[in-house]
Amino acid sequence: MPPDTRTTALLLLTILLLLLSSHTPSTADLPQFREAPAFRNGQRCPISTWPSNPHDPSTIHVAMTLDYSTPYLRGSIAAVFSVLQHSTCPENTFFHFLTTTRHRHFQNLNSTITSTFPYLRFHLYHFSPALVNHLISSSIRTALDQPLNYARIYLADLLPSTVNRIIYLDSDLIIVDDISKLWKINLSAHILGAPEYCHANFTNYFTPKFWSNRYFSSTFNNRATCYFNTGVMVMDLTKWRTNGCTRKLEHWMRIQKKYRIYELGSLPPFLLVFAGNVEGVEHRWNQHGLGGDNLEGLCRDLHPGPVSLLHWSGKGKPWLRLDSKKPCPLDSLWAPYDLFKHRPLISDS
């Protein structure tokens, strides 16, 4: 007897689904970037010997996240390009990239970085979402809930113990100054250095439940509660490890999971642990908020004063606004660092 038509259709559908689930994207499916120019050290630059010399003082360590499945990779590439272009000693900068990508995608990401920056000194680290998935609470924007937003909490655990100091940079920024100036700031006895904003209203960063609970709100007693943006930080990883900062941040994330004491993703735990105990850095090193607020992402102007770093924190990202032909005026400052290859509208073949 001929096989039942319905059974045959189900069998063919099952085979099709198996083929689709096992499909690995080809090179053509992956984001493509133009090759950046080769940036070389100036004549007066010392020669970096890290990691063969783990305590080499001439090496600048920079940490960033790379999200291969979202347009944020485009922002990361632009940020790296900007760092290299404005460095006096670009070959002395070592990049530590954190990603949730695994297996073949990990290799593809490595190839993307290598082909875009053939002379870049870098290492890829796998950050396991399992470290934080059980600690993450929903926030006002889905993008803020991604595990990679919390990877900065684990830098001291993931990076080699010989890395004692790191500059952490978000993916939605560009640097227009020599990063060595930021690297050399004196942290004094502090664990973190970042631009502070002491006139910010802390009431906005936590829920009424937080302020009505004496145990929670008392954490700010006898502290100068100055806001700082976690997208640009100089971190003393030795002091971080000694003081158990990762565990302190996780503690507040567990409280958030149970009591809902804030709405803004990974920022509030940093404020709870570090606010009032941060080495203040010149505001020029984080002209933040250029992406507007977290809900509408409207255009914003620069803060008064000099600029060394432009940061599109907030909902509006420059690459999305440029592609939609609805850019904000300041997005034109990001565009020259964009190495993304747009696919042609009409085939050349």
mmCIF file of C-alpha atoms in Angstrom:
data_model
loop_
_atom_site.group_PDB
_atom_site.id
_atom_site.type_symbol
_atom_site.label_atom_id
_atom_site.label_comp_id
_atom_site.label_asym_id
_atom_site.label_seq_id
_atom_site.Cartn_x
_atom_site.Cartn_y
_atom_site.Cartn_z
ATOM 1 C CA MET A 1 0.000 0.000 0.000
ATOM 2 C CA PRO A 2 1.270 3.515 -0.685
ATOM 3 C CA PRO A 3 2.288 5.434 2.447
ATOM 4 C CA ASP A 4 -0.282 7.687 3.986
ATOM 5 C CA THR A 5 -0.020 11.178 2.463
ATOM 6 C CA ARG A 6 -0.184 12.863 5.871
ATOM 7 C CA THR A 7 2.542 10.638 7.250
ATOM 8 C CA THR A 8 4.772 11.415 4.285
ATOM 9 C CA ALA A 9 4.229 15.145 4.705
ATOM 10 C CA LEU A 10 5.117 14.970 8.397
ATOM 11 C CA LEU A 11 8.270 12.998 7.593
ATOM 12 C CA LEU A 12 9.384 15.561 5.007
ATOM 13 C CA LEU A 13 8.679 18.419 7.420
ATOM 14 C CA THR A 14 10.749 16.721 10.140
ATOM 15 C CA ILE A 15 13.691 16.278 7.752
ATOM 16 C CA LEU A 16 13.441 19.929 6.681
ATOM 17 C CA LEU A 17 13.459 21.129 10.298
ATOM 18 C CA LEU A 18 16.497 18.986 11.071
ATOM 19 C CA LEU A 19 18.358 20.439 8.104
ATOM 20 C CA LEU A 20 17.497 23.984 9.128
ATOM 21 C CA SER A 21 18.512 23.437 12.763
ATOM 22 C CA SER A 22 21.898 22.043 11.707
ATOM 23 C CA HIS A 23 22.606 24.879 9.260
ATOM 24 C CA THR A 24 25.759 26.836 10.014
ATOM 25 C CA PRO A 25 25.828 30.347 8.595
ATOM 26 C CA SER A 26 28.209 30.742 5.685
ATOM 27 C CA THR A 27 30.825 33.464 5.580
ATOM 28 C CA ALA A 28 28.464 35.522 3.434
ATOM 29 C CA ASP A 29 25.853 35.449 6.235
ATOM 30 C CA LEU A 30 28.231 36.960 8.774
ATOM 31 C CA PRO A 31 28.734 40.697 9.330
ATOM 32 C CA GLN A 32 31.530 42.007 7.118
ATOM 33 C CA PHE A 33 33.875 44.882 7.927
ATOM 34 C CA ARG A 34 36.511 46.772 5.971
ATOM 35 C CA GLU A 35 40.117 46.275 6.981
ATOM 36 C CA ALA A 36 41.372 49.086 9.212
ATOM 37 C CA PRO A 37 44.690 50.790 8.482
ATOM 38 C CA ALA A 38 47.755 49.538 10.329
ATOM 39 C CA PHE A 39 48.471 51.789 13.299
ATOM 40 C CA ARG A 40 52.086 51.747 14.477
ATOM 41 C CA ASN A 41 53.857 53.045 17.566
ATOM 42 C CA GLY A 42 55.535 56.428 17.555
ATOM 43 C CA GLN A 43 59.320 56.571 17.762
ATOM 44 C CA ARG A 44 59.334 57.317 21.485
ATOM 45 C CA CYS A 45 57.033 54.409 22.399
ATOM 46 C CA PRO A 46 58.471 51.611 24.537
ATOM 47 C CA ILE A 47 57.985 48.112 23.170
ATOM 48 C CA SER A 48 55.256 46.187 24.966
ATOM 49 C CA THR A 49 56.321 42.683 26.017
ATOM 50 C CA TRP A 50 53.060 41.510 27.609
ATOM 51 C CA PRO A 51 52.187 38.665 28.148
ATOM 52 C CA SER A 52 55.746 37.259 28.111
ATOM 53 C CA ASN A 53 56.503 39.934 30.702
ATOM 54 C CA PRO A 54 53.315 39.875 32.826
ATOM 55 C CA HIS A 55 54.233 43.061 34.702
ATOM 56 C CA ASP A 56 55.203 45.124 31.669
ATOM 57 C CA PRO A 57 54.305 48.743 32.573
ATOM 58 C CA SER A 58 54.009 49.922 28.964
ATOM 59 C CA THR A 59 50.948 47.784 28.125
ATOM 60 C CA ILE A 60 47.472 49.324 28.276
ATOM 61 C CA HIS A 61 44.748 46.744 28.940
ATOM 62 C CA VAL A 62 41.280 47.434 27.545
ATOM 63 C CA ALA A 63 38.232 45.213 28.098
ATOM 64 C CA MET A 64 35.137 45.201 25.898
ATOM 65 C CA THR A 65 32.260 42.873 25.100
ATOM 66 C CA LEU A 66 31.565 41.535 21.603
ATOM 67 C CA ASP A 67 27.984 40.571 20.821
ATOM 68 C CA TYR A 68 28.052 38.614 17.573
ATOM 69 C CA SER A 69 24.293 38.215 17.267
ATOM 70 C CA THR A 70 23.332 41.902 17.425
ATOM 71 C CA PRO A 71 24.338 45.186 15.730
ATOM 72 C CA TYR A 72 26.411 46.027 18.820
ATOM 73 C CA LEU A 73 29.373 44.283 17.178
ATOM 74 C CA ARG A 74 29.384 47.145 14.682
ATOM 75 C CA GLY A 75 29.697 49.602 17.547
ATOM 76 C CA SER A 76 32.522 47.604 19.153
ATOM 77 C CA ILE A 77 34.508 47.609 15.901
ATOM 78 C CA ALA A 78 34.108 51.384 15.631
ATOM 79 C CA ALA A 79 35.222 51.828 19.253
ATOM 80 C CA VAL A 80 38.379 49.760 18.725
ATOM 81 C CA PHE A 81 39.155 51.709 15.553
ATOM 82 C CA SER A 82 38.836 55.007 17.422
ATOM 83 C CA VAL A 83 41.141 53.851 20.228
ATOM 84 C CA LEU A 84 43.866 52.822 17.770
ATOM 85 C CA GLN A 85 43.574 55.907 15.582
ATOM 86 C CA HIS A 86 44.121 58.331 18.447
ATOM 87 C CA SER A 87 46.780 56.388 20.382
ATOM 88 C CA THR A 88 50.388 57.530 20.399
ATOM 89 C CA CYS A 89 51.437 53.918 21.061
ATOM 90 C CA PRO A 90 48.624 51.816 19.532
ATOM 91 C CA GLU A 91 50.689 48.612 19.461
ATOM 92 C CA ASN A 92 50.950 48.782 23.243
ATOM 93 C CA THR A 93 47.191 48.400 23.695
ATOM 94 C CA PHE A 94 45.992 44.863 24.430
ATOM 95 C CA PHE A 95 42.267 44.174 24.035
ATOM 96 C CA HIS A 96 40.454 41.638 26.202
ATOM 97 C CA PHE A 97 37.166 40.776 24.458
ATOM 98 C CA LEU A 98 34.349 38.990 26.297
ATOM 99 C CA THR A 99 31.694 37.146 24.307
ATOM 100 C CA THR A 100 28.965 34.565 24.870
ATOM 101 C CA THR A 101 29.691 33.066 21.442
ATOM 102 C CA ARG A 102 30.855 29.447 21.384
ATOM 103 C CA HIS A 103 32.195 26.769 19.022
ATOM 104 C CA ARG A 104 32.144 27.712 15.332
ATOM 105 C CA HIS A 105 30.774 31.204 15.985
ATOM 106 C CA PHE A 106 33.711 31.784 18.321
ATOM 107 C CA GLN A 107 36.067 30.986 15.433
ATOM 108 C CA ASN A 108 34.087 33.252 13.112
ATOM 109 C CA LEU A 109 34.300 36.104 15.589
ATOM 110 C CA ASN A 110 38.038 35.590 15.950
ATOM 111 C CA SER A 111 38.361 35.688 12.147
ATOM 112 C CA THR A 112 36.275 38.864 11.957
ATOM 113 C CA ILE A 113 38.516 40.683 14.436
ATOM 114 C CA THR A 114 41.692 39.401 12.787
ATOM 115 C CA SER A 115 40.630 40.349 9.275
ATOM 116 C CA THR A 116 39.428 43.799 10.360
ATOM 117 C CA PHE A 117 42.464 44.547 12.533
ATOM 118 C CA PRO A 118 45.330 42.329 11.253
ATOM 119 C CA TYR A 119 47.835 43.839 13.692
ATOM 120 C CA LEU A 120 45.617 43.967 16.777
ATOM 121 C CA ARG A 121 46.835 42.394 19.998
ATOM 122 C CA PHE A 122 43.814 40.730 21.602
ATOM 123 C CA HIS A 123 42.367 37.675 23.291
ATOM 124 C CA LEU A 124 38.805 36.319 23.210
ATOM 125 C CA TYR A 125 37.227 35.049 26.419
ATOM 126 C CA HIS A 126 34.051 33.008 26.657
ATOM 127 C CA PHE A 127 31.632 34.505 29.162
ATOM 128 C CA SER A 128 29.042 31.964 30.226
ATOM 129 C CA PRO A 129 25.511 33.399 30.555
ATOM 130 C CA ALA A 130 24.919 30.759 33.246
ATOM 131 C CA LEU A 131 26.957 32.923 35.609
ATOM 132 C CA VAL A 132 24.253 35.586 35.692
ATOM 133 C CA ASN A 133 21.061 34.244 34.104
ATOM 134 C CA HIS A 134 19.633 33.349 37.505
ATOM 135 C CA LEU A 135 20.492 36.820 38.844
ATOM 136 C CA ILE A 136 19.165 39.022 36.037
ATOM 137 C CA SER A 137 15.857 40.819 36.525
ATOM 138 C CA SER A 138 13.889 42.469 33.748
ATOM 139 C CA SER A 139 14.484 46.192 33.285
ATOM 140 C CA ILE A 140 12.963 49.049 31.325
ATOM 141 C CA ARG A 141 14.741 47.949 28.098
ATOM 142 C CA THR A 142 15.259 44.400 26.847
ATOM 143 C CA ALA A 143 18.751 45.301 25.626
ATOM 144 C CA LEU A 144 19.773 45.991 29.235
ATOM 145 C CA ASP A 145 18.840 42.462 30.286
ATOM 146 C CA GLN A 146 21.399 40.640 28.124
ATOM 147 C CA PRO A 147 24.032 38.608 30.057
ATOM 148 C CA LEU A 148 26.916 40.440 28.352
ATOM 149 C CA ASN A 149 25.823 43.651 30.091
ATOM 150 C CA TYR A 150 26.882 41.964 33.322
ATOM 151 C CA ALA A 151 30.203 40.581 32.069
ATOM 152 C CA ARG A 152 32.112 43.593 33.470
ATOM 153 C CA ILE A 153 31.263 42.297 36.949
ATOM 154 C CA TYR A 154 33.401 39.197 36.286
ATOM 155 C CA LEU A 155 36.482 40.750 34.678
ATOM 156 C CA ALA A 156 38.633 40.042 37.736
ATOM 157 C CA ASP A 157 37.682 36.355 37.509
ATOM 158 C CA LEU A 158 37.963 35.925 33.740
ATOM 159 C CA LEU A 159 41.174 37.809 32.990
ATOM 160 C CA PRO A 160 44.634 36.507 33.935
ATOM 161 C CA SER A 161 45.654 37.338 37.504
ATOM 162 C CA THR A 162 48.630 39.230 36.066
ATOM 163 C CA VAL A 163 46.233 41.873 34.685
ATOM 164 C CA ASN A 164 46.076 44.236 37.628
ATOM 165 C CA ARG A 165 44.451 47.215 35.933
ATOM 166 C CA ILE A 166 41.928 47.486 33.109
ATOM 167 C CA ILE A 167 39.976 50.124 31.227
ATOM 168 C CA TYR A 168 36.433 48.921 30.583
ATOM 169 C CA LEU A 169 34.658 50.432 27.560
ATOM 170 C CA ASP A 170 31.092 49.998 26.312
ATOM 171 C CA SER A 171 30.371 49.231 22.649
ATOM 172 C CA ASP A 172 28.485 52.443 21.851
ATOM 173 C CA LEU A 173 31.297 54.971 22.140
ATOM 174 C CA ILE A 174 34.312 56.407 20.358
ATOM 175 C CA ILE A 175 37.506 57.873 21.795
ATOM 176 C CA VAL A 176 38.977 61.005 20.234
ATOM 177 C CA ASP A 177 42.005 61.327 22.515
ATOM 178 C CA ASP A 178 45.021 59.240 23.505
ATOM 179 C CA ILE A 179 43.766 56.441 25.741
ATOM 180 C CA SER A 180 47.063 56.435 27.627
ATOM 181 C CA LYS A 181 45.881 59.611 29.381
ATOM 182 C CA LEU A 182 42.927 57.718 30.834
ATOM 183 C CA TRP A 183 45.147 54.734 31.669
ATOM 184 C CA LYS A 184 47.545 56.852 33.722
ATOM 185 C CA ILE A 185 45.037 58.413 36.104
ATOM 186 C CA ASN A 186 45.848 57.934 39.778
ATOM 187 C CA LEU A 187 43.178 55.810 41.456
ATOM 188 C CA SER A 188 44.678 56.531 44.902
ATOM 189 C CA ALA A 189 43.074 54.055 47.317
ATOM 190 C CA HIS A 190 39.982 53.531 45.148
ATOM 191 C CA ILE A 191 38.993 50.455 43.183
ATOM 192 C CA LEU A 192 37.262 52.368 40.376
ATOM 193 C CA GLY A 193 37.863 55.580 38.506
ATOM 194 C CA ALA A 194 35.118 57.227 36.420
ATOM 195 C CA PRO A 195 33.578 60.651 35.753
ATOM 196 C CA GLU A 196 31.193 61.449 38.607
ATOM 197 C CA TYR A 197 28.011 63.542 38.630
ATOM 198 C CA CYS A 198 27.242 64.567 42.184
ATOM 199 C CA HIS A 199 24.113 66.598 41.420
ATOM 200 C CA ALA A 200 22.178 63.595 40.120
ATOM 201 C CA ASN A 201 18.972 62.721 41.960
ATOM 202 C CA PHE A 202 19.511 59.206 43.322
ATOM 203 C CA THR A 203 15.797 58.845 43.968
ATOM 204 C CA ASN A 204 15.340 58.145 40.253
ATOM 205 C CA TYR A 205 17.645 55.123 40.209
ATOM 206 C CA PHE A 206 15.777 53.055 42.823
ATOM 207 C CA THR A 207 12.173 52.115 43.478
ATOM 208 C CA PRO A 208 10.014 53.374 46.380
ATOM 209 C CA LYS A 209 10.382 49.911 47.919
ATOM 210 C CA PHE A 210 14.132 50.520 48.201
ATOM 211 C CA TRP A 211 13.785 53.919 49.867
ATOM 212 C CA SER A 212 11.047 52.769 52.261
ATOM 213 C CA ASN A 213 13.196 49.907 53.571
ATOM 214 C CA ARG A 214 15.628 51.182 56.182
ATOM 215 C CA TYR A 215 18.055 48.286 55.641
ATOM 216 C CA PHE A 216 18.299 48.958 51.890
ATOM 217 C CA SER A 217 18.427 52.758 51.941
ATOM 218 C CA SER A 218 20.927 52.874 54.828
ATOM 219 C CA THR A 219 23.607 51.556 52.490
ATOM 220 C CA PHE A 220 24.053 55.167 51.353
ATOM 221 C CA ASN A 221 24.427 56.544 54.864
ATOM 222 C CA ASN A 222 27.603 58.603 55.298
ATOM 223 C CA ARG A 223 28.381 58.312 51.577
ATOM 224 C CA ALA A 224 28.569 61.040 48.961
ATOM 225 C CA THR A 225 26.135 59.468 46.528
ATOM 226 C CA CYS A 226 27.533 60.606 43.202
ATOM 227 C CA TYR A 227 26.247 59.029 39.991
ATOM 228 C CA PHE A 228 28.759 57.500 37.577
ATOM 229 C CA ASN A 229 28.247 55.744 34.262
ATOM 230 C CA THR A 230 29.611 52.180 34.136
ATOM 231 C CA GLY A 231 30.338 52.323 30.386
ATOM 232 C CA VAL A 232 33.756 53.874 31.015
ATOM 233 C CA MET A 233 35.698 52.710 34.066
ATOM 234 C CA VAL A 234 39.331 52.337 35.098
ATOM 235 C CA MET A 235 39.426 49.338 37.420
ATOM 236 C CA ASP A 236 42.074 48.148 39.867
ATOM 237 C CA LEU A 237 41.544 44.398 39.553
ATOM 238 C CA THR A 238 43.920 43.586 42.402
ATOM 239 C CA LYS A 239 41.882 45.641 44.866
ATOM 240 C CA TRP A 240 38.683 44.306 43.277
ATOM 241 C CA ARG A 241 39.751 40.721 43.982
ATOM 242 C CA THR A 242 40.958 41.515 47.499
ATOM 243 C CA ASN A 243 37.681 43.226 48.404
ATOM 244 C CA GLY A 244 35.415 40.564 46.874
ATOM 245 C CA CYS A 245 33.577 43.096 44.726
ATOM 246 C CA THR A 246 32.003 40.511 42.423
ATOM 247 C CA ARG A 247 30.268 38.848 45.368
ATOM 248 C CA LYS A 248 29.062 42.236 46.680
ATOM 249 C CA LEU A 249 27.470 43.058 43.325
ATOM 250 C CA GLU A 250 25.840 39.628 43.157
ATOM 251 C CA HIS A 251 24.437 40.196 46.654
ATOM 252 C CA TRP A 252 22.472 43.228 45.482
ATOM 253 C CA MET A 253 21.328 41.425 42.348
ATOM 254 C CA ARG A 254 19.831 38.695 44.533
ATOM 255 C CA ILE A 255 18.030 41.313 46.592
ATOM 256 C CA GLN A 256 16.739 42.887 43.380
ATOM 257 C CA LYS A 257 15.454 39.508 42.230
ATOM 258 C CA LYS A 258 13.384 39.208 45.385
ATOM 259 C CA TYR A 259 12.303 42.772 46.151
ATOM 260 C CA ARG A 260 12.546 44.739 42.882
ATOM 261 C CA ILE A 261 14.551 47.713 44.187
ATOM 262 C CA TYR A 262 15.617 49.231 40.821
ATOM 263 C CA GLU A 263 14.743 49.312 37.103
ATOM 264 C CA LEU A 264 17.987 49.945 35.209
ATOM 265 C CA GLY A 265 19.803 46.661 34.572
ATOM 266 C CA SER A 266 23.449 46.416 35.637
ATOM 267 C CA LEU A 267 23.980 50.055 36.692
ATOM 268 C CA PRO A 268 22.274 50.167 40.135
ATOM 269 C CA PRO A 269 24.363 47.359 41.699
ATOM 270 C CA PHE A 270 27.506 49.353 40.854
ATOM 271 C CA LEU A 271 25.982 52.451 42.457
ATOM 272 C CA LEU A 272 25.074 50.457 45.555
ATOM 273 C CA VAL A 273 28.594 49.078 45.962
ATOM 274 C CA PHE A 274 30.779 51.950 44.743
ATOM 275 C CA ALA A 275 28.909 55.289 44.756
ATOM 276 C CA GLY A 276 30.789 57.724 46.971
ATOM 277 C CA ASN A 277 33.960 55.672 46.730
ATOM 278 C CA VAL A 278 35.039 56.366 43.151
ATOM 279 C CA GLU A 279 38.094 58.270 41.970
ATOM 280 C CA GLY A 280 36.690 61.166 39.995
ATOM 281 C CA VAL A 281 37.867 61.430 36.374
ATOM 282 C CA GLU A 282 37.485 64.475 34.139
ATOM 283 C CA HIS A 283 34.055 64.604 32.510
ATOM 284 C CA ARG A 284 35.716 64.794 29.089
ATOM 285 C CA TRP A 285 36.271 61.017 29.377
ATOM 286 C CA ASN A 286 32.578 60.170 29.246
ATOM 287 C CA GLN A 287 30.336 62.545 27.341
ATOM 288 C CA HIS A 288 27.478 60.109 27.928
ATOM 289 C CA GLY A 289 23.771 60.159 27.144
ATOM 290 C CA LEU A 290 24.152 60.875 23.416
ATOM 291 C CA GLY A 291 21.693 58.049 22.713
ATOM 292 C CA GLY A 292 18.977 59.933 24.567
ATOM 293 C CA ASP A 293 16.880 58.426 27.326
ATOM 294 C CA ASN A 294 16.168 54.717 27.714
ATOM 295 C CA LEU A 295 12.624 54.934 26.337
ATOM 296 C CA GLU A 296 12.593 57.305 23.347
ATOM 297 C CA GLY A 297 16.258 57.899 22.477
ATOM 298 C CA LEU A 298 15.790 61.512 21.390
ATOM 299 C CA CYS A 299 18.711 63.605 20.140
ATOM 300 C CA ARG A 300 20.944 65.264 22.708
ATOM 301 C CA ASP A 301 23.799 67.756 22.663
ATOM 302 C CA LEU A 302 27.235 67.464 24.225
ATOM 303 C CA HIS A 303 27.782 68.570 27.792
ATOM 304 C CA PRO A 304 29.757 71.821 28.153
ATOM 305 C CA GLY A 305 33.517 71.420 28.175
ATOM 306 C CA PRO A 306 36.248 69.503 26.331
ATOM 307 C CA VAL A 307 35.639 66.057 24.815
ATOM 308 C CA SER A 308 37.877 62.984 24.838
ATOM 309 C CA LEU A 309 35.164 60.312 24.584
ATOM 310 C CA LEU A 310 31.668 60.374 23.089
ATOM 311 C CA HIS A 311 29.222 57.821 24.468
ATOM 312 C CA TRP A 312 25.848 56.990 22.889
ATOM 313 C CA SER A 313 24.374 55.548 26.069
ATOM 314 C CA GLY A 314 20.589 55.412 25.994
ATOM 315 C CA LYS A 315 18.209 53.874 23.484
ATOM 316 C CA GLY A 316 19.357 55.653 20.303
ATOM 317 C CA LYS A 317 22.442 54.108 18.672
ATOM 318 C CA PRO A 318 24.237 56.014 15.901
ATOM 319 C CA TRP A 319 24.465 53.084 13.468
ATOM 320 C CA LEU A 320 20.703 52.480 13.649
ATOM 321 C CA ARG A 321 19.840 56.137 13.187
ATOM 322 C CA LEU A 322 22.296 56.523 10.298
ATOM 323 C CA ASP A 323 20.911 53.447 8.531
ATOM 324 C CA SER A 324 17.341 54.683 8.960
ATOM 325 C CA LYS A 325 18.317 58.041 7.399
ATOM 326 C CA LYS A 326 17.176 59.779 10.592
ATOM 327 C CA PRO A 327 20.471 60.638 12.289
ATOM 328 C CA CYS A 328 20.988 63.053 15.133
ATOM 329 C CA PRO A 329 23.546 65.809 14.477
ATOM 330 C CA LEU A 330 26.209 64.192 16.683
ATOM 331 C CA ASP A 331 25.897 60.829 14.904
ATOM 332 C CA SER A 332 28.054 62.302 12.137
ATOM 333 C CA LEU A 333 30.959 62.230 14.602
ATOM 334 C CA TRP A 334 30.594 58.441 14.933
ATOM 335 C CA ALA A 335 30.229 57.728 11.202
ATOM 336 C CA PRO A 336 33.956 58.053 10.229
ATOM 337 C CA TYR A 337 34.801 55.124 12.532
ATOM 338 C CA ASP A 338 32.177 52.806 11.046
ATOM 339 C CA LEU A 339 33.915 49.964 9.181
ATOM 340 C CA PHE A 340 30.753 47.997 8.459
ATOM 341 C CA LYS A 341 30.307 46.791 4.861
ATOM 342 C CA HIS A 342 26.769 47.364 3.669
ATOM 343 C CA ARG A 343 25.466 44.776 1.246
ATOM 344 C CA PRO A 344 24.868 46.204 -2.249
ATOM 345 C CA LEU A 345 21.245 46.850 -3.133
ATOM 346 C CA ILE A 346 21.794 45.426 -6.626
ATOM 347 C CA SER A 347 24.034 42.476 -7.353
ATOM 348 C CA ASP A 348 27.192 43.217 -9.329
ATOM 349 C CA SER A 349 27.180 39.770 -10.938
#
